[in-house]
Amino acid sequence: MKVQQNAVNVLERTSSYLKAGLLKKQPAWYDVVAFIPPSKRFVREPRLVNPSTNKEIAKLPEFAEQYNSENRSYKTRASHRERQVSGSKLFAAPKLKYAEDKLREVFYEQHPWELSRPKMLVENTGIQDYDWSTIQQLGKPLDGESVVQRTLYLLRTKAHQELLAAYDQARFEFYRLRIQEEVQNQVAQEEAEMFGSVFGPSAIDFGLEKEQKIIDIWKQKAIDQSEVMSARNINPSESWSAQESQSQSDEKAEDTKELQL
């Protein structure tokens, strides 16, 4: 079957149409496709090296590694399973790994309550010119991403050779600024209360109050059920006789009502 190349030749055909005057206006995608032209190679090439780790993806063991010390022999042929595993990884896309993702995972696993802080999501280009020589930035609240970027800055500037040491320094700077922020908020609240401001319950207090009401209802139901069960366990015959007498009195009351009607 002939390979269809009309899609990959769209740049050449559009250029010829523009030169011939068939197209009066240049398409909006023309510069982008000219800067990054589509590939014309339709053959899948094996990836022998993972670009993320610079390690060989598929490699059969060397002859010296096939020595069996028990029977003092060498394995001269690779099994079908070894060849299949090594061959299947040649055309698979390598997994991209970034140090930022690992740092974010570790930080939020150690500080899960940081995820409960309110965060404003604003659409932007994602490119911010922040100077991470300090962890505190103007226009950006202090959060876990500050710790991640500060750690990477310390590694790039060779302030620390090890990732753990750079992460610890960024984390301790984060703790110091977070404590300072909480103290400032507490002092501001106390000053406002001193001048007559009244603050309502916080979200945590409101939730605890609602939870306590449900707990009180459950507690009262449990007390009533335990009293009924204890009364039946003391003398079950009296409880049954009391129920029968109550049912008989109810039947007599119904009969008298019918007679009156």
XYZ file of C-alpha atoms in Angstrom:
261
model
C 0.000 0.000 0.000
C 1.327 3.415 -0.933
C 2.080 5.759 1.928
C -0.070 8.880 1.808
C 2.139 11.946 2.227
C -0.384 14.696 1.516
C -0.594 15.722 5.150
C 3.147 16.062 5.679
C 3.577 18.026 2.417
C 1.041 20.665 3.403
C 3.781 23.262 3.972
C 5.304 22.819 0.495
C 1.923 22.863 -1.235
C 0.810 25.957 0.662
C 4.064 27.733 -0.211
C 3.582 26.956 -3.895
C -0.027 28.190 -3.741
C 1.128 31.457 -2.187
C 3.791 31.977 -4.850
C 1.346 31.172 -7.645
C -1.249 33.544 -6.237
C -3.878 30.898 -5.540
C -3.864 31.932 -1.887
C -4.073 35.654 -1.250
C -3.578 35.501 2.513
C -1.042 33.518 4.491
C -2.699 30.987 6.862
C -2.392 31.534 10.598
C -0.616 28.201 11.087
C 1.970 28.778 8.351
C 4.775 30.202 10.535
C 4.276 27.571 13.225
C 4.444 24.643 10.803
C 7.432 26.219 9.056
C 9.247 26.515 12.389
C 8.369 22.942 13.440
C 7.794 20.959 10.215
C 6.114 17.547 10.398
C 8.323 14.501 10.263
C 8.515 12.571 7.012
C 10.055 9.455 8.479
C 7.379 6.803 8.879
C 9.665 4.083 10.231
C 9.657 3.550 13.965
C 13.182 3.699 15.251
C 14.114 1.787 18.401
C 15.155 3.757 21.453
C 18.197 2.049 22.871
C 18.830 4.675 25.572
C 16.304 6.240 27.919
C 16.767 10.039 27.641
C 15.597 10.598 31.220
C 18.105 8.284 32.904
C 20.686 7.783 30.100
C 20.494 4.040 30.702
C 20.131 1.286 28.144
C 16.524 0.177 27.782
C 17.055 -3.245 26.222
C 20.246 -5.120 26.858
C 20.934 -8.825 26.899
C 23.230 -10.037 29.680
C 26.896 -10.470 28.874
C 28.458 -13.875 28.462
C 30.431 -13.549 31.695
C 27.218 -12.844 33.599
C 25.678 -16.143 32.472
C 28.050 -18.277 34.545
C 26.310 -20.780 36.817
C 28.468 -21.564 39.822
C 26.451 -24.640 40.823
C 27.156 -26.763 37.768
C 30.085 -24.651 36.488
C 28.551 -23.963 33.107
C 27.628 -20.990 30.939
C 24.242 -20.112 29.500
C 24.907 -19.642 25.795
C 21.392 -18.766 24.576
C 18.885 -16.236 25.852
C 15.451 -17.600 26.595
C 12.340 -16.543 24.686
C 11.103 -14.554 27.668
C 14.337 -12.558 27.924
C 14.278 -11.725 24.226
C 10.605 -10.774 24.370
C 11.028 -8.408 27.327
C 14.087 -6.735 25.865
C 12.480 -6.342 22.450
C 9.169 -4.950 23.688
C 10.902 -2.020 25.379
C 12.667 -0.857 22.232
C 9.665 0.939 20.726
C 7.902 1.935 23.945
C 7.904 5.606 24.859
C 10.147 6.245 27.871
C 8.594 7.528 31.064
C 9.425 11.147 31.755
C 10.608 11.758 35.297
C 11.124 15.164 36.861
C 12.666 16.018 40.197
C 9.909 18.579 40.816
C 7.205 15.901 40.860
C 9.113 13.815 43.407
C 9.664 16.857 45.637
C 5.975 17.800 45.468
C 4.948 14.265 46.366
C 7.307 14.139 49.351
C 6.359 17.606 50.626
C 2.584 17.126 50.517
C 2.910 13.653 51.986
C 4.743 15.166 54.956
C 2.453 18.237 55.137
C -1.070 17.098 54.114
C -2.770 20.108 55.748
C -1.085 22.438 53.255
C -3.518 21.106 50.641
C -6.470 22.423 52.698
C -5.339 26.034 52.396
C -7.432 28.123 49.971
C -5.764 28.679 46.642
C -6.685 30.986 43.779
C -6.486 29.463 40.312
C -5.789 32.092 37.658
C -5.106 31.413 34.005
C -1.660 32.595 32.973
C 1.223 31.567 30.771
C 2.906 29.658 33.568
C 6.126 31.635 33.116
C 6.840 33.844 36.118
C 10.069 35.732 36.644
C 10.664 34.910 40.292
C 14.005 35.259 42.004
C 14.341 32.111 44.084
C 17.408 33.331 45.925
C 14.820 33.814 48.695
C 11.829 31.597 49.319
C 9.467 34.519 49.917
C 8.230 36.106 46.685
C 6.256 39.265 45.993
C 2.864 38.462 44.513
C 3.005 34.740 45.299
C 1.710 33.184 48.522
C 3.935 30.844 50.486
C 3.096 27.226 49.656
C 4.637 23.897 48.755
C 5.642 25.073 45.294
C 7.878 27.675 46.935
C 9.760 24.880 48.702
C 10.147 22.948 45.432
C 11.476 25.894 43.437
C 13.756 26.995 46.269
C 15.234 23.481 46.449
C 15.931 23.436 42.710
C 17.556 26.875 42.938
C 19.902 25.667 45.680
C 20.879 22.694 43.535
C 21.481 24.809 40.423
C 23.637 27.316 42.285
C 25.681 24.501 43.866
C 24.762 25.710 47.362
C 24.160 22.048 48.231
C 25.435 19.014 46.400
C 22.755 16.648 47.716
C 19.038 16.913 47.075
C 18.105 16.077 50.666
C 20.272 18.854 52.105
C 18.801 21.451 49.727
C 15.270 20.253 50.513
C 15.896 20.490 54.264
C 17.151 24.066 53.987
C 14.147 25.114 51.882
C 11.808 23.339 54.286
C 13.277 25.067 57.366
C 12.983 28.448 55.633
C 9.354 27.597 54.899
C 8.729 26.738 58.569
C 10.240 30.019 59.750
C 8.126 32.131 57.401
C 4.971 30.126 58.142
C 5.413 30.624 61.898
C 6.018 34.336 61.330
C 2.867 34.554 59.213
C 0.731 32.815 61.849
C 2.083 35.070 64.608
C 1.304 38.178 62.557
C -2.251 36.979 61.910
C -2.769 36.219 65.604
C -1.460 39.648 66.669
C -3.645 41.387 64.078
C -6.719 39.510 65.333
C -5.989 40.397 68.962
C -5.509 44.062 68.068
C -8.786 44.087 66.147
C -10.635 42.495 69.087
C -9.110 45.088 71.400
C -10.654 47.861 69.291
C -14.102 46.229 69.326
C -14.121 43.846 66.381
C -16.201 40.691 66.780
C -15.227 37.554 64.878
C -17.603 34.680 64.323
C -16.688 31.025 64.625
C -14.157 29.700 62.187
C -14.897 26.982 59.663
C -13.347 24.371 61.952
C -15.402 25.528 64.960
C -18.583 25.515 62.865
C -17.902 21.970 61.704
C -17.147 20.780 65.246
C -20.384 22.331 66.498
C -22.460 20.522 63.874
C -20.636 17.285 64.590
C -21.216 17.621 68.339
C -24.981 17.985 67.823
C -25.120 14.697 65.916
C -22.971 13.019 68.569
C -25.358 14.203 71.320
C -28.338 12.741 69.452
C -26.561 9.404 69.032
C -25.586 9.451 72.693
C -29.184 9.974 73.832
C -30.409 7.168 71.567
C -27.740 4.835 72.941
C -28.735 5.683 76.535
C -32.419 4.981 75.821
C -31.665 1.676 74.098
C -29.334 0.564 76.880
C -32.010 1.326 79.507
C -34.593 -0.707 77.596
C -32.207 -3.646 77.171
C -31.194 -3.576 80.840
C -34.860 -3.571 81.901
C -35.600 -6.612 79.745
C -32.534 -8.483 80.979
C -33.464 -7.978 84.659
C -36.901 -9.675 84.406
C -37.960 -10.611 80.899
C -41.270 -12.188 82.109
C -42.410 -8.908 83.646
C -41.545 -7.041 80.484
C -43.560 -9.485 78.387
C -46.468 -9.444 80.844
C -46.392 -5.667 80.865
C -46.544 -5.643 77.087
C -49.463 -8.129 77.074
C -51.390 -6.135 79.665
C -50.771 -2.975 77.687
C -52.061 -4.638 74.503
C -55.154 -5.964 76.315
C -55.939 -2.542 77.738
C -55.588 -1.052 74.252
C -58.034 -3.648 72.859
C -60.566 -2.897 75.624
C -60.262 0.805 74.932
C -60.951 0.202 71.241
C -64.011 -1.958 72.097
C -65.451 0.726 74.353
C -64.953 3.309 71.613
C -66.845 1.086 69.152
C -69.708 0.598 71.646
C -69.947 4.316 72.199
C -70.155 4.888 68.462
